[in-house]
Amino acid sequence: MSIGLQAQNYGCATDEYTNVLLGDEASRDAYLEQLAEFDAIAAQRLGSREDAEYVIPVVVHVIYSDCEGNISKSQIEDGLRVLNEDFRRTNADTSITREVFQDHAVDVGIEFRLANLDPSGDPTDGINRIQAGIATNASNNVKSLAYWPSDEYMNIWVVESIQNFTGTSGIILGYAQFPGSGSWNTYGIVIRNDAFGTIGTSNADGRTLTHEIGHCLNLLHTFQDGCGSGCSFTGDRVCDTPPAAGATYNCSFNTNSCGNDGGSGSPYNSGTPDQIENYMSYNSCQNMFSAGQKNRMIAALNTYNPLEELVSEENLIATGVNGLVEADFITSTDIICNTEQVTFSDNSSYAGVATSWKFGGEARPAESTESNPSVQFPYEGYHTVTYTASDSGQSATTTRSVFVVSEEGQFAPYSDDLEEANSISNSNWYSIDPDDDEHEWKLTTEASYSGDKSIKMDNYDKCGSTRDELVTRSFDFSPYSSVNIRFAQAYARAVGPNQNFLRMYASANCGETWGIVWAQSGTALQTVSQAISGPFVPEANQWQDRSIDLIQSAYMKEGVLLKFAFEGLGGNNLYIDDFEISGQYSGDLLLRRPENGNRGMAKDVLLDWKSAGIVDSYEYELDTKSDFSSGNVITGTTDFINSNPNNEDTEVLIEDLELSTTYYWRVRYIQDGNPSEWSDTWNFAVDDTGLGTERIKAESNIKVYPNPTNGLVNVESDLPIESAEILDLTGRNVYNYNGLGETFMTMQPQLPNGLYMIKFVLQNGNIETKSLIVQ
């Protein structure tokens, strides 16, 4: 039975399976006859427990023969999502329940949770994966292959196809075992993966699992015993579920197969239409359980000893699904811009209320007790977040890093040979692993194109059913007309299925949208012609240089991100090393600061612009008129140093400007004696004091300590610091600390040993530099 694959040749085989367990149809009918007596006895035993809420620990055994059948954790979680929404009546389609049934459609009060502890008490994600040929044409043989005690876990076996033992043609999507109808060692559900959840391999709406779990908790088909006037012995033997003459599949609200369905005990009049909305029908518009069905399921949990043990408080603790098990959080975006706020939210297993957040001294705010705080991280890199959640007297804490990128970005040329990194999480890269498994990008010393390190996609003997992404830091491509991206790559196919893809994407809006700029697959991706039977570790001659020309004008701007995306099935390991970026300068000059329209400047102002590549010199003009015609134009030139935009050839300090005056400025470069076009014209205004709105005194006194340092750097200044950047001896920017407006700050740049310069920009426009020794 499945919605979305709905047709008469798709079915639930629970009735036929019950015949197998009990010997024949007559024995099955005798078993079903006991349900009326069961309901009466259970009703007496229920008492106040009828409205209690129950949690059922779940283990999903994924039995697969190939990678496609090894469905992702995301698909499994999606299947549980559908199941829980249906049982708690939070499903989105409750509004189509017809009025005659609205008062009878209920929240069952049962929640299903993936186990966090296995039968040995060891950690688990509630998913047990086993590769076996019996995943196709499966039957009860998969249950002996993988089984956890049914008085501790609800066993779900996900397979690729199911043996047809019904004696009819068609495809079986799933079958279940009624409680007490056979050995508890086989109790649970067998279901095809293409009927599980709504994503991945599924081509259904995920409600096959809802239907089969209903059987596991003693529910019959709505058409089980056909029509009749006694609701306790017709249909599914639940009085608020009108009987149906037989299975129907299409969602026709005019269906009324029983004309004598009223009578004693029924809340409906004779001639009430079939309840095709019911999950225990075969119809395509399922959206409800009835109150009577709820009572029967709750009665089962309180009558059968193994099920009583299953939902007991002791077992919920033993399987790790009781209350707050593990603290976790999510962010409103995977990639965070340093100029934007990101919202943090609880994602704990299985319940949590935010107690405290710690974001680090550089964040705004640094700490919070709000449930969903919004935070800004002013500088790029990894930031450590510590989150504590609580629930019913329990508390749990987790510490994790978030990745922040600069809105402006790193200038080119740029190179990263990975030799300075110790892991992905302290490098210039960010790994996104959707399924949170070991199939992800990692830093490795197994192989390299140069040096000792590279980045590895650990793909051997794994099924890459999801896309794992590797995101760069942001880059400033605004000075260029085109950009060239180069890297070394190694990959070999495995013996067997190989459907791997490596793609590169670019984003100009902090990862909100991405455009594909390069892709390779098949033989084009391979750097070794033959298949490798074991895990691939490339030798020196098994690497290839890759070159990508980025020419789209949409990416010739600040804050551009790049990312590799690896996906597919099967295959082998892939490696990346020696990532390089260079650009073809457009010739346009781009101004940096003071920003256009800035007000309240001091009378001493630093003009700063971007590099135009290799030129002879730069010429600047400053005037009180926008057409530079006042006759008092301040002009000058700076001699070219190199293409680094952070050198003195791309900045000039103008002193003693007029108070309460607006100034206009522009820049151009000179090459071979020929001047370029002028840049855009920007303006700023000096305040009426000439001190700047944030200036405290005329001179600053900056202290940097400890110096030498082994990592931690404290900075004290008499004047607020607008930004600080650390440069190596080649002038390359290796660390940024931006836009604080503070007189004290602490940096943790994590740099290799050596001599560096710290360049401070103060809020009065002055620039000061201090040397720094890291040892």
Short mmCIF file of N, CA and C in Angstrom, two decimals, residues 58-170:
data_model
loop_
_atom_site.label_atom_id
_atom_site.label_comp_id
_atom_site.label_asym_id
_atom_site.label_seq_id
_atom_site.Cartn_x
_atom_site.Cartn_y
_atom_site.Cartn_z
N VAL A 58 12.91 3.60 17.95
CA VAL A 58 12.90 2.99 16.62
C VAL A 58 14.33 2.66 16.19
N VAL A 59 14.50 1.51 15.55
CA VAL A 59 15.73 1.21 14.83
C VAL A 59 15.35 0.92 13.38
N VAL A 60 16.05 1.55 12.45
CA VAL A 60 15.83 1.32 11.02
C VAL A 60 17.00 0.51 10.49
N HIS A 61 16.72 -0.73 10.10
CA HIS A 61 17.73 -1.59 9.50
C HIS A 61 17.70 -1.37 7.99
N VAL A 62 18.73 -0.76 7.44
CA VAL A 62 18.81 -0.54 5.99
C VAL A 62 19.54 -1.73 5.38
N ILE A 63 18.79 -2.59 4.69
CA ILE A 63 19.35 -3.76 4.03
C ILE A 63 19.50 -3.41 2.55
N TYR A 64 20.72 -3.37 2.04
CA TYR A 64 20.94 -2.89 0.68
C TYR A 64 21.93 -3.80 -0.06
N SER A 65 21.75 -3.86 -1.36
CA SER A 65 22.69 -4.63 -2.19
C SER A 65 23.65 -3.73 -2.94
N ASP A 66 23.24 -2.50 -3.19
CA ASP A 66 24.11 -1.55 -3.87
C ASP A 66 23.91 -0.17 -3.25
N CYS A 67 24.67 0.79 -3.72
CA CYS A 67 24.67 2.12 -3.11
C CYS A 67 23.32 2.80 -3.17
N GLU A 68 22.58 2.57 -4.25
CA GLU A 68 21.30 3.24 -4.37
C GLU A 68 20.35 2.79 -3.27
N GLY A 69 20.45 1.53 -2.86
CA GLY A 69 19.60 1.02 -1.80
C GLY A 69 20.03 1.45 -0.42
N ASN A 70 21.23 1.95 -0.28
CA ASN A 70 21.72 2.40 1.03
C ASN A 70 21.26 3.82 1.26
N ILE A 71 19.99 3.97 1.58
CA ILE A 71 19.38 5.30 1.60
C ILE A 71 20.01 6.18 2.67
N SER A 72 19.92 7.46 2.49
CA SER A 72 20.60 8.43 3.33
C SER A 72 19.91 8.59 4.68
N LYS A 73 20.66 9.10 5.63
CA LYS A 73 20.09 9.45 6.93
C LYS A 73 18.99 10.49 6.76
N SER A 74 19.17 11.40 5.83
CA SER A 74 18.15 12.43 5.59
C SER A 74 16.83 11.81 5.17
N GLN A 75 16.88 10.79 4.31
CA GLN A 75 15.64 10.13 3.88
C GLN A 75 14.99 9.40 5.05
N ILE A 76 15.80 8.77 5.89
CA ILE A 76 15.25 8.07 7.05
C ILE A 76 14.59 9.07 8.00
N GLU A 77 15.26 10.18 8.27
CA GLU A 77 14.68 11.20 9.14
C GLU A 77 13.40 11.76 8.53
N ASP A 78 13.37 11.88 7.21
CA ASP A 78 12.17 12.37 6.55
C ASP A 78 11.02 11.37 6.71
N GLY A 79 11.33 10.07 6.62
CA GLY A 79 10.30 9.06 6.83
C GLY A 79 9.72 9.12 8.23
N LEU A 80 10.58 9.34 9.24
CA LEU A 80 10.10 9.49 10.61
C LEU A 80 9.30 10.79 10.78
N ARG A 81 9.70 11.81 10.04
CA ARG A 81 8.94 13.08 10.10
C ARG A 81 7.50 12.85 9.64
N VAL A 82 7.32 12.20 8.50
CA VAL A 82 5.97 11.94 7.99
C VAL A 82 5.19 11.10 9.00
N LEU A 83 5.82 10.06 9.54
CA LEU A 83 5.17 9.18 10.51
C LEU A 83 4.68 9.96 11.73
N ASN A 84 5.56 10.80 12.28
CA ASN A 84 5.19 11.56 13.47
C ASN A 84 4.12 12.61 13.19
N GLU A 85 4.20 13.26 12.04
CA GLU A 85 3.17 14.23 11.69
C GLU A 85 1.81 13.55 11.58
N ASP A 86 1.78 12.34 11.00
CA ASP A 86 0.52 11.63 10.84
C ASP A 86 -0.04 11.18 12.19
N PHE A 87 0.81 10.67 13.06
CA PHE A 87 0.33 10.19 14.35
C PHE A 87 -0.03 11.32 15.30
N ARG A 88 0.61 12.47 15.16
CA ARG A 88 0.30 13.61 16.04
C ARG A 88 -0.68 14.59 15.39
N ARG A 89 -1.14 14.26 14.22
CA ARG A 89 -2.07 15.10 13.44
C ARG A 89 -1.55 16.52 13.25
N THR A 90 -0.28 16.61 12.93
CA THR A 90 0.30 17.89 12.54
C THR A 90 0.57 17.92 11.04
N ASN A 91 0.07 16.89 10.33
CA ASN A 91 0.23 16.83 8.88
C ASN A 91 -0.48 18.01 8.21
N ALA A 92 0.06 18.43 7.10
CA ALA A 92 -0.41 19.66 6.46
C ALA A 92 -1.78 19.50 5.80
N ASP A 93 -2.24 18.26 5.59
CA ASP A 93 -3.48 18.07 4.83
C ASP A 93 -4.67 17.73 5.72
N THR A 94 -4.64 18.12 7.00
CA THR A 94 -5.78 17.86 7.88
C THR A 94 -7.03 18.61 7.42
N SER A 95 -6.84 19.69 6.68
CA SER A 95 -7.99 20.52 6.28
C SER A 95 -8.89 19.80 5.29
N ILE A 96 -8.42 18.74 4.64
CA ILE A 96 -9.28 18.06 3.66
C ILE A 96 -10.09 16.94 4.31
N THR A 97 -9.92 16.73 5.63
CA THR A 97 -10.81 15.80 6.32
C THR A 97 -12.22 16.36 6.26
N ARG A 98 -13.16 15.56 5.78
CA ARG A 98 -14.53 16.05 5.61
C ARG A 98 -15.20 16.33 6.95
N GLU A 99 -16.17 17.23 6.94
CA GLU A 99 -16.79 17.71 8.17
C GLU A 99 -17.39 16.58 8.98
N VAL A 100 -17.95 15.57 8.31
CA VAL A 100 -18.59 14.48 9.02
C VAL A 100 -17.60 13.70 9.88
N PHE A 101 -16.29 13.79 9.54
CA PHE A 101 -15.27 13.04 10.26
C PHE A 101 -14.35 13.93 11.10
N GLN A 102 -14.50 15.25 10.99
CA GLN A 102 -13.58 16.16 11.67
C GLN A 102 -13.53 15.90 13.18
N ASP A 103 -14.68 15.70 13.81
CA ASP A 103 -14.72 15.53 15.27
C ASP A 103 -14.14 14.19 15.70
N HIS A 104 -13.94 13.28 14.77
CA HIS A 104 -13.44 11.94 15.10
C HIS A 104 -11.96 11.79 14.74
N ALA A 105 -11.39 12.75 14.05
CA ALA A 105 -9.96 12.71 13.68
C ALA A 105 -9.13 13.25 14.84
N VAL A 106 -8.13 12.49 15.28
CA VAL A 106 -7.45 12.83 16.53
C VAL A 106 -5.93 12.74 16.41
N ASP A 107 -5.30 13.40 17.37
CA ASP A 107 -3.88 13.22 17.65
C ASP A 107 -3.76 11.93 18.47
N VAL A 108 -3.03 10.95 17.94
CA VAL A 108 -2.93 9.66 18.61
C VAL A 108 -2.10 9.75 19.89
N GLY A 109 -1.16 10.71 19.94
CA GLY A 109 -0.35 10.86 21.14
C GLY A 109 0.83 9.92 21.19
N ILE A 110 1.26 9.42 20.04
CA ILE A 110 2.42 8.53 19.97
C ILE A 110 3.49 9.19 19.11
N GLU A 111 4.72 9.21 19.60
CA GLU A 111 5.84 9.78 18.87
C GLU A 111 6.90 8.70 18.69
N PHE A 112 7.52 8.68 17.52
CA PHE A 112 8.54 7.69 17.18
C PHE A 112 9.90 8.39 17.09
N ARG A 113 10.89 7.85 17.81
CA ARG A 113 12.21 8.48 17.86
C ARG A 113 13.29 7.46 17.56
N LEU A 114 14.23 7.85 16.71
CA LEU A 114 15.39 7.00 16.44
C LEU A 114 16.19 6.82 17.72
N ALA A 115 16.58 5.59 17.99
CA ALA A 115 17.32 5.28 19.22
C ALA A 115 18.68 5.96 19.21
N ASN A 116 19.14 6.32 20.40
CA ASN A 116 20.49 6.87 20.57
C ASN A 116 21.45 5.91 21.24
N LEU A 117 20.92 4.80 21.75
CA LEU A 117 21.75 3.76 22.35
C LEU A 117 21.31 2.42 21.80
N ASP A 118 22.27 1.55 21.44
CA ASP A 118 21.94 0.25 20.88
C ASP A 118 21.74 -0.77 22.01
N PRO A 119 21.42 -2.03 21.70
CA PRO A 119 21.16 -3.01 22.76
C PRO A 119 22.33 -3.22 23.72
N SER A 120 23.56 -2.89 23.28
CA SER A 120 24.72 -3.02 24.16
C SER A 120 24.98 -1.77 24.98
N GLY A 121 24.16 -0.74 24.77
CA GLY A 121 24.35 0.52 25.47
C GLY A 121 25.33 1.46 24.80
N ASP A 122 25.76 1.12 23.58
CA ASP A 122 26.70 1.96 22.83
C ASP A 122 25.94 3.00 22.01
N PRO A 123 26.57 4.16 21.74
CA PRO A 123 25.90 5.20 20.95
C PRO A 123 25.51 4.72 19.56
N THR A 124 24.38 5.17 19.08
CA THR A 124 23.91 4.85 17.73
C THR A 124 23.07 6.01 17.23
N ASP A 125 22.90 6.09 15.93
CA ASP A 125 21.96 7.08 15.39
C ASP A 125 20.62 6.43 15.06
N GLY A 126 20.43 5.18 15.52
CA GLY A 126 19.18 4.49 15.27
C GLY A 126 19.08 3.88 13.89
N ILE A 127 20.22 3.85 13.17
CA ILE A 127 20.24 3.31 11.81
C ILE A 127 21.29 2.20 11.76
N ASN A 128 20.89 1.02 11.32
CA ASN A 128 21.76 -0.15 11.23
C ASN A 128 21.86 -0.55 9.77
N ARG A 129 23.03 -0.42 9.19
CA ARG A 129 23.20 -0.64 7.75
C ARG A 129 23.90 -1.98 7.51
N ILE A 130 23.33 -2.79 6.63
CA ILE A 130 23.89 -4.10 6.30
C ILE A 130 23.78 -4.31 4.79
N GLN A 131 24.91 -4.61 4.16
CA GLN A 131 24.90 -4.90 2.73
C GLN A 131 24.72 -6.40 2.53
N ALA A 132 23.68 -6.76 1.78
CA ALA A 132 23.38 -8.17 1.55
C ALA A 132 22.52 -8.30 0.31
N GLY A 133 22.74 -9.40 -0.42
CA GLY A 133 21.98 -9.64 -1.64
C GLY A 133 20.50 -9.85 -1.40
N ILE A 134 20.11 -10.28 -0.19
CA ILE A 134 18.70 -10.52 0.10
C ILE A 134 17.91 -9.22 0.26
N ALA A 135 18.56 -8.09 0.04
CA ALA A 135 17.83 -6.82 0.05
C ALA A 135 16.83 -6.77 -1.10
N THR A 136 17.08 -7.51 -2.17
CA THR A 136 16.12 -7.61 -3.27
C THR A 136 15.31 -8.89 -3.09
N ASN A 137 14.02 -8.81 -3.44
CA ASN A 137 13.11 -9.94 -3.27
C ASN A 137 13.12 -10.41 -1.82
N ALA A 138 13.12 -9.45 -0.90
CA ALA A 138 13.28 -9.73 0.53
C ALA A 138 12.01 -10.34 1.11
N SER A 139 12.20 -11.02 2.22
CA SER A 139 11.08 -11.56 2.99
C SER A 139 11.50 -11.55 4.45
N ASN A 140 11.01 -12.50 5.25
CA ASN A 140 11.38 -12.53 6.65
C ASN A 140 12.84 -12.89 6.88
N ASN A 141 13.55 -13.28 5.80
CA ASN A 141 14.97 -13.60 5.96
C ASN A 141 15.78 -12.39 6.41
N VAL A 142 15.32 -11.17 6.12
CA VAL A 142 16.07 -9.99 6.55
C VAL A 142 15.96 -9.79 8.06
N LYS A 143 14.94 -10.35 8.69
CA LYS A 143 14.75 -10.15 10.11
C LYS A 143 15.78 -10.91 10.93
N SER A 144 16.19 -12.07 10.47
CA SER A 144 17.25 -12.81 11.17
C SER A 144 18.61 -12.20 10.90
N LEU A 145 18.72 -11.45 9.80
CA LEU A 145 19.98 -10.79 9.47
C LEU A 145 20.24 -9.60 10.39
N ALA A 146 19.18 -8.92 10.78
CA ALA A 146 19.32 -7.73 11.64
C ALA A 146 18.07 -7.60 12.48
N TYR A 147 18.24 -7.77 13.79
CA TYR A 147 17.09 -7.69 14.69
C TYR A 147 17.57 -7.16 16.04
N TRP A 148 16.85 -6.16 16.58
CA TRP A 148 17.07 -5.69 17.94
C TRP A 148 15.83 -6.04 18.75
N PRO A 149 15.96 -6.33 20.02
CA PRO A 149 14.83 -6.83 20.82
C PRO A 149 13.58 -5.96 20.66
N SER A 150 12.46 -6.60 20.35
CA SER A 150 11.23 -5.85 20.05
C SER A 150 10.56 -5.29 21.30
N ASP A 151 10.99 -5.72 22.49
CA ASP A 151 10.47 -5.07 23.69
C ASP A 151 11.31 -3.85 24.06
N GLU A 152 12.32 -3.53 23.21
CA GLU A 152 13.15 -2.34 23.41
C GLU A 152 13.09 -1.39 22.22
N TYR A 153 12.88 -1.93 21.00
CA TYR A 153 12.90 -1.12 19.78
C TYR A 153 11.78 -1.57 18.85
N MET A 154 11.20 -0.62 18.13
CA MET A 154 10.33 -0.93 17.00
C MET A 154 11.25 -1.15 15.81
N ASN A 155 11.29 -2.39 15.31
CA ASN A 155 12.17 -2.73 14.19
C ASN A 155 11.52 -2.40 12.87
N ILE A 156 12.24 -1.66 12.03
CA ILE A 156 11.80 -1.37 10.66
C ILE A 156 12.91 -1.83 9.72
N TRP A 157 12.59 -2.76 8.82
CA TRP A 157 13.56 -3.25 7.87
C TRP A 157 13.27 -2.60 6.51
N VAL A 158 14.21 -1.80 6.03
CA VAL A 158 14.06 -1.11 4.75
C VAL A 158 14.84 -1.90 3.70
N VAL A 159 14.16 -2.34 2.66
CA VAL A 159 14.77 -3.20 1.64
C VAL A 159 14.55 -2.59 0.26
N GLU A 160 15.12 -3.24 -0.75
CA GLU A 160 14.99 -2.73 -2.11
C GLU A 160 13.74 -3.24 -2.82
N SER A 161 13.37 -4.49 -2.56
CA SER A 161 12.12 -5.05 -3.08
C SER A 161 11.69 -6.19 -2.17
N ILE A 162 10.40 -6.55 -2.25
CA ILE A 162 9.83 -7.54 -1.34
C ILE A 162 9.25 -8.70 -2.15
N GLN A 163 9.55 -9.89 -1.69
CA GLN A 163 9.03 -11.09 -2.34
C GLN A 163 7.50 -11.10 -2.32
N ASN A 164 6.91 -11.44 -3.45
CA ASN A 164 5.45 -11.49 -3.53
C ASN A 164 4.98 -12.87 -3.09
N PHE A 165 4.46 -12.93 -1.87
CA PHE A 165 3.95 -14.20 -1.35
C PHE A 165 2.43 -14.20 -1.25
N THR A 166 1.78 -13.24 -1.97
CA THR A 166 0.33 -13.10 -1.85
C THR A 166 -0.42 -14.01 -2.81
N GLY A 167 0.26 -14.57 -3.79
CA GLY A 167 -0.42 -15.40 -4.77
C GLY A 167 -1.08 -14.61 -5.86
N THR A 168 -0.86 -13.28 -5.88
CA THR A 168 -1.41 -12.42 -6.92
C THR A 168 -0.27 -11.66 -7.57
N SER A 169 -0.57 -11.05 -8.71
CA SER A 169 0.45 -10.24 -9.35
C SER A 169 0.50 -8.87 -8.67
N GLY A 170 1.60 -8.22 -8.82
CA GLY A 170 1.71 -6.88 -8.26
C GLY A 170 2.96 -6.72 -7.41
#
